[in-house]
PDB file of C-alpha atoms and ligand atoms in Angstrom:
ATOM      1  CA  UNK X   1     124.791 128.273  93.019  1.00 59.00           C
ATOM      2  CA  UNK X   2     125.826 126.337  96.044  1.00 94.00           C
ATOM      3  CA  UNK X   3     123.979 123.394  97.776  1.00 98.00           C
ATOM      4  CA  UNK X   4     125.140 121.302 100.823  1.00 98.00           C
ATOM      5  CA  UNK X   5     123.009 117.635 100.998  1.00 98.00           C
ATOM      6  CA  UNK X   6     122.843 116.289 104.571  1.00 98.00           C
ATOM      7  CA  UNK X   7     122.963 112.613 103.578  1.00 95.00           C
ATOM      8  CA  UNK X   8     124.019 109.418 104.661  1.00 93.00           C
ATOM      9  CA  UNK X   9     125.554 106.226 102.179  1.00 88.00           C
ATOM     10  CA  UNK X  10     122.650 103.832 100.893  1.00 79.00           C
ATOM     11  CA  UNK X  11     119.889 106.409 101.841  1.00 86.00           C
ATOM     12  CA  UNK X  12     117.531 108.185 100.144  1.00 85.00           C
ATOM     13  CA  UNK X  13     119.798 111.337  99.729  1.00 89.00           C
ATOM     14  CA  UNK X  14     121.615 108.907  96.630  1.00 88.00           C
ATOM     15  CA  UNK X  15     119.032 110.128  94.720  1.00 90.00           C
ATOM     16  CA  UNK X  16     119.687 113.814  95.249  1.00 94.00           C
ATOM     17  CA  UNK X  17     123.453 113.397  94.470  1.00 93.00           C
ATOM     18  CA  UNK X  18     122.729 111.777  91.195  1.00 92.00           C
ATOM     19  CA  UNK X  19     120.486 114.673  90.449  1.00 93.00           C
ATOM     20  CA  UNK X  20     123.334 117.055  91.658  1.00 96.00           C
ATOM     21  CA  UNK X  21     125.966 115.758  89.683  1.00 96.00           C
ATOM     22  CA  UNK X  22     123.840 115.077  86.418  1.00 94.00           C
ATOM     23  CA  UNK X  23     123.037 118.932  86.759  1.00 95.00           C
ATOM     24  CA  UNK X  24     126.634 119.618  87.532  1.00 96.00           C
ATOM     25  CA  UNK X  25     125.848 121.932  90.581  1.00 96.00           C
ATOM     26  CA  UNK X  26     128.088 122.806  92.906  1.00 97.00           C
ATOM     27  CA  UNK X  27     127.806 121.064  96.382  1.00 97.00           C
ATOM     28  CA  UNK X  28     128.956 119.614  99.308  1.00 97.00           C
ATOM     29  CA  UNK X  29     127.714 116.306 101.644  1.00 95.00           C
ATOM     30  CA  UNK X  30     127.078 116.820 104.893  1.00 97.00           C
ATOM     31  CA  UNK X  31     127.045 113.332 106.349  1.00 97.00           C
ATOM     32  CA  UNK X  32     124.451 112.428 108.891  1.00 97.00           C
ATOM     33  CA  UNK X  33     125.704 109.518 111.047  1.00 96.00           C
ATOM     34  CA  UNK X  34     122.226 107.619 111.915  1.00 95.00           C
ATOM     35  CA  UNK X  35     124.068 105.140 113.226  1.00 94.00           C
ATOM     36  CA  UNK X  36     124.973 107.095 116.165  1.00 96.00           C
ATOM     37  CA  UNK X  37     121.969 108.970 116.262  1.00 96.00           C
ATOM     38  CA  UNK X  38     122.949 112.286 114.152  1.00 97.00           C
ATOM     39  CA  UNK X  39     119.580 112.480 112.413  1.00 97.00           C
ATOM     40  CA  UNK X  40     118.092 112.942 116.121  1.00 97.00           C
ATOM     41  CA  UNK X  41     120.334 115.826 117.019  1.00 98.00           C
ATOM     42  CA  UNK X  42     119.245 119.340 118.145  1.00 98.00           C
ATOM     43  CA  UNK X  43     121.294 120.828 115.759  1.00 97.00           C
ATOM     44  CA  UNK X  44     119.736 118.283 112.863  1.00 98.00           C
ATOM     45  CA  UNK X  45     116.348 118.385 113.595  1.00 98.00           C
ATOM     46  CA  UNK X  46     116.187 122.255 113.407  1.00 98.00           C
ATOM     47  CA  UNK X  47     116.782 121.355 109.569  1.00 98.00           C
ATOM     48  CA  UNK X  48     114.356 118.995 109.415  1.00 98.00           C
ATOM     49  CA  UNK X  49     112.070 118.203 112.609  1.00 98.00           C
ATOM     50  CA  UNK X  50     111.271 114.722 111.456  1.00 97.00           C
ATOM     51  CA  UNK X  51     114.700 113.561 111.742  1.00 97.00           C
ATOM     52  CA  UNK X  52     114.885 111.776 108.183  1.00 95.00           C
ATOM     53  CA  UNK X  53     117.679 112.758 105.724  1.00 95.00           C
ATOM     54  CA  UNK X  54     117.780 113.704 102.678  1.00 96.00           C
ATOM     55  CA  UNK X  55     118.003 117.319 103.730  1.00 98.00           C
ATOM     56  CA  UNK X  56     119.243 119.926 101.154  1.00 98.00           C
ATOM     57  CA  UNK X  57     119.981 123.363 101.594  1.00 98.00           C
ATOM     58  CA  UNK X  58     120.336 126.222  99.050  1.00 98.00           C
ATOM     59  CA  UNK X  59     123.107 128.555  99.604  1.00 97.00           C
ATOM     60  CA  UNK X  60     121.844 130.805  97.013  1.00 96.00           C
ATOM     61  CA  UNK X  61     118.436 131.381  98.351  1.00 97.00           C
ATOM     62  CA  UNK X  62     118.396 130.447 101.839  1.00 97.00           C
ATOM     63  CA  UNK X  63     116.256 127.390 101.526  1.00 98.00           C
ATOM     64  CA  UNK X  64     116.114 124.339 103.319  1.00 98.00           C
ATOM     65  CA  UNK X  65     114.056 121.695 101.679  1.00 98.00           C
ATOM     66  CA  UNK X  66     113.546 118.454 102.922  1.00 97.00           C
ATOM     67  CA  UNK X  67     111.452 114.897 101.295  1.00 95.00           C
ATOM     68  CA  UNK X  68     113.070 113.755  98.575  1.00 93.00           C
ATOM     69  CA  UNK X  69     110.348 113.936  95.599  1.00 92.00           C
ATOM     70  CA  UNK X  70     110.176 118.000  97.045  1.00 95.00           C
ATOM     71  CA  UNK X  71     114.368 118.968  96.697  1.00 96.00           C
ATOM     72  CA  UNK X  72     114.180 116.949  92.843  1.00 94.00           C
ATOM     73  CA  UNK X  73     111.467 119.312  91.832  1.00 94.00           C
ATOM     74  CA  UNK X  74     112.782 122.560  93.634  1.00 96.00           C
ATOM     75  CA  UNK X  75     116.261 121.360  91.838  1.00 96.00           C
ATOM     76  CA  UNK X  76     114.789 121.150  88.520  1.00 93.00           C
ATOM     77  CA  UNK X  77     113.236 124.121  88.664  1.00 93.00           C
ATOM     78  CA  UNK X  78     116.152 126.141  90.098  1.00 95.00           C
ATOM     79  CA  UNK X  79     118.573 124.635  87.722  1.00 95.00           C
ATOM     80  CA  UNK X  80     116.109 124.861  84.774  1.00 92.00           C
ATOM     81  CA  UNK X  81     117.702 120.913  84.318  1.00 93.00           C
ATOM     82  CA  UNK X  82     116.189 117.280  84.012  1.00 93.00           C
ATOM     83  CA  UNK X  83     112.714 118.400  82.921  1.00 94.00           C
ATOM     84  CA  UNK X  84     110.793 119.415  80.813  1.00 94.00           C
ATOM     85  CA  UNK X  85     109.346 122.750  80.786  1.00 91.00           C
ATOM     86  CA  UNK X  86     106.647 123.980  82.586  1.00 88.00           C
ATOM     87  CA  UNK X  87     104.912 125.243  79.233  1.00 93.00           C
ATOM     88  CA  UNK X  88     105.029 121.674  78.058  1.00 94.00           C
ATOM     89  CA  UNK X  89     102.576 120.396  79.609  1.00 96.00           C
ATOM     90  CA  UNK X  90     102.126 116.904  78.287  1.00 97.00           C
ATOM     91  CA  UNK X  91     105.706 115.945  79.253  1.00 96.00           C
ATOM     92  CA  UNK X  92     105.708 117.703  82.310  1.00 95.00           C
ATOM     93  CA  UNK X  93     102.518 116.272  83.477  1.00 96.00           C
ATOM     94  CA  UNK X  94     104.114 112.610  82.822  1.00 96.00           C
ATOM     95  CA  UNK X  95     107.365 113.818  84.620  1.00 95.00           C
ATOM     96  CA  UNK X  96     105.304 115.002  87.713  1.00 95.00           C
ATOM     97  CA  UNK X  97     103.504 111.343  87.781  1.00 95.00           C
ATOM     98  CA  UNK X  98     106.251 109.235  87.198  1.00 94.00           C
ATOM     99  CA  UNK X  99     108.453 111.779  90.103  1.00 92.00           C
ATOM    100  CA  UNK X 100     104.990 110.896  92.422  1.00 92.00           C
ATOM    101  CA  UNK X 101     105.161 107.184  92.017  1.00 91.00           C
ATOM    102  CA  UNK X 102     108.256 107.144  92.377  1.00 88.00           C
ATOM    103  CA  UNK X 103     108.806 109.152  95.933  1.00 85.00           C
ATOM    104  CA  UNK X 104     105.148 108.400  97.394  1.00 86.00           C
ATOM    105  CA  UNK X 105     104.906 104.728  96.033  1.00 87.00           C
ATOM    106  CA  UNK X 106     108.266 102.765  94.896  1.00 83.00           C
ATOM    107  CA  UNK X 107     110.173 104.786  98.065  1.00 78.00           C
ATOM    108  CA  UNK X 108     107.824 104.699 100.669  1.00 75.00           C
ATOM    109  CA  UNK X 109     107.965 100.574 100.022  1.00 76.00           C
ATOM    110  CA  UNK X 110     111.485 100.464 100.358  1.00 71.00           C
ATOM    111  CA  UNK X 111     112.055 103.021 103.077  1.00 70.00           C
ATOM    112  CA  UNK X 112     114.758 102.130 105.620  1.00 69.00           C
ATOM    113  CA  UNK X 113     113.884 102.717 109.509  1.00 70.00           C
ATOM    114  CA  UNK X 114     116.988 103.922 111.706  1.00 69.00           C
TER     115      UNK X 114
HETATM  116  N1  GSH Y   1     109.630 110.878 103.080  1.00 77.90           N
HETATM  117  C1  GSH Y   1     111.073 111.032 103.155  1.00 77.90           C
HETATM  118  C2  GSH Y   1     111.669 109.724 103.633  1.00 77.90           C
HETATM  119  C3  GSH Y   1     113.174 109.783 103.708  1.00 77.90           C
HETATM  120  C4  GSH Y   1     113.726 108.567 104.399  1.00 77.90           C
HETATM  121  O1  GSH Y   1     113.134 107.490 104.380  1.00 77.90           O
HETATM  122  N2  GSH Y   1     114.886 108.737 105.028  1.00 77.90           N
HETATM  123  C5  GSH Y   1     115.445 107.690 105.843  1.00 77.90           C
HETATM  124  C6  GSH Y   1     116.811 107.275 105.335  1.00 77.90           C
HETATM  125  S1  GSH Y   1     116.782 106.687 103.652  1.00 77.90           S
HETATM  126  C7  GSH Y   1     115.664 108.264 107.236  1.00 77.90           C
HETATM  127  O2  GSH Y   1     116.099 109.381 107.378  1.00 77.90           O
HETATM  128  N3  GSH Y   1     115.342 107.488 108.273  1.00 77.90           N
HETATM  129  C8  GSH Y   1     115.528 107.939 109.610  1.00 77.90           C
HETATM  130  C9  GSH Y   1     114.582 107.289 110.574  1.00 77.90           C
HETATM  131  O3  GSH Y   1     113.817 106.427 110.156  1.00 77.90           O
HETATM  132  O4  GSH Y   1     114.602 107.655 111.748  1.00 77.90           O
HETATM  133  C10 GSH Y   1     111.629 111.443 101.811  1.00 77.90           C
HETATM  134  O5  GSH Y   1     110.983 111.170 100.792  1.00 77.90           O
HETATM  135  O6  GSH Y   1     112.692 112.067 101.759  1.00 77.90           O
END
């Protein structure tokens, strides 16, 4: 399986690299410059029309998945890594709630505006 993560440093798309290399996936970073206004491209926001990284896109199935809490639970499940299963459902309920909090709570607090 291949991936490619449109990212930029210090972003949100950290997250998704950590998750890539704990999973030991193969992938490659596509680096958005917002500084000079890459996330507003034509080209970029035909991956992802809200102009926000991280993007990530699946080689292997033609996906492109953006929002962050979204591409760790696609990965998870696609990689059958860093959860538990889906017939636990105990531990996969608290790993749904804590992934929740974290992307719609903790994140959203500390977003970054380019
Ligand atoms: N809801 C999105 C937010 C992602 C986000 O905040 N991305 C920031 C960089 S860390 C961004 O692309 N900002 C661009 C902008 O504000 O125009 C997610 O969870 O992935």
């Amino acid at each position: 399986m291949s991936y490619v993560l449109f990212s930029f440093p210090d972003c949100a798309s950290h997250v998704i690299r950590m998750a890539l290399e704990e999973i030991g996936a193969a992938y490659r970073d596509e680096v958005v410059d917002m500084h000079r206004g890459a996330h507003q491209s034509p080209e970029f926001l035909k991956l992802n029309p809200r102009g926000m990284v991280p993007v990530l896109a699946d080689e292997s199935t033609g996906v492109t998945l953006s929002e962050t809490g979204a591409i760790l639970q696609y990965l998870t499940e696609q990689e059958g890594a860093l959860s538990p299963a889906i017939s636990d459902r105990a531990q996969r309920a608290l790993f749904l709630k804590t992934l929740y909090f974290l992307s719609n709570t903790l994140h959203a607090d500390a977003q970054i505006q380019y």
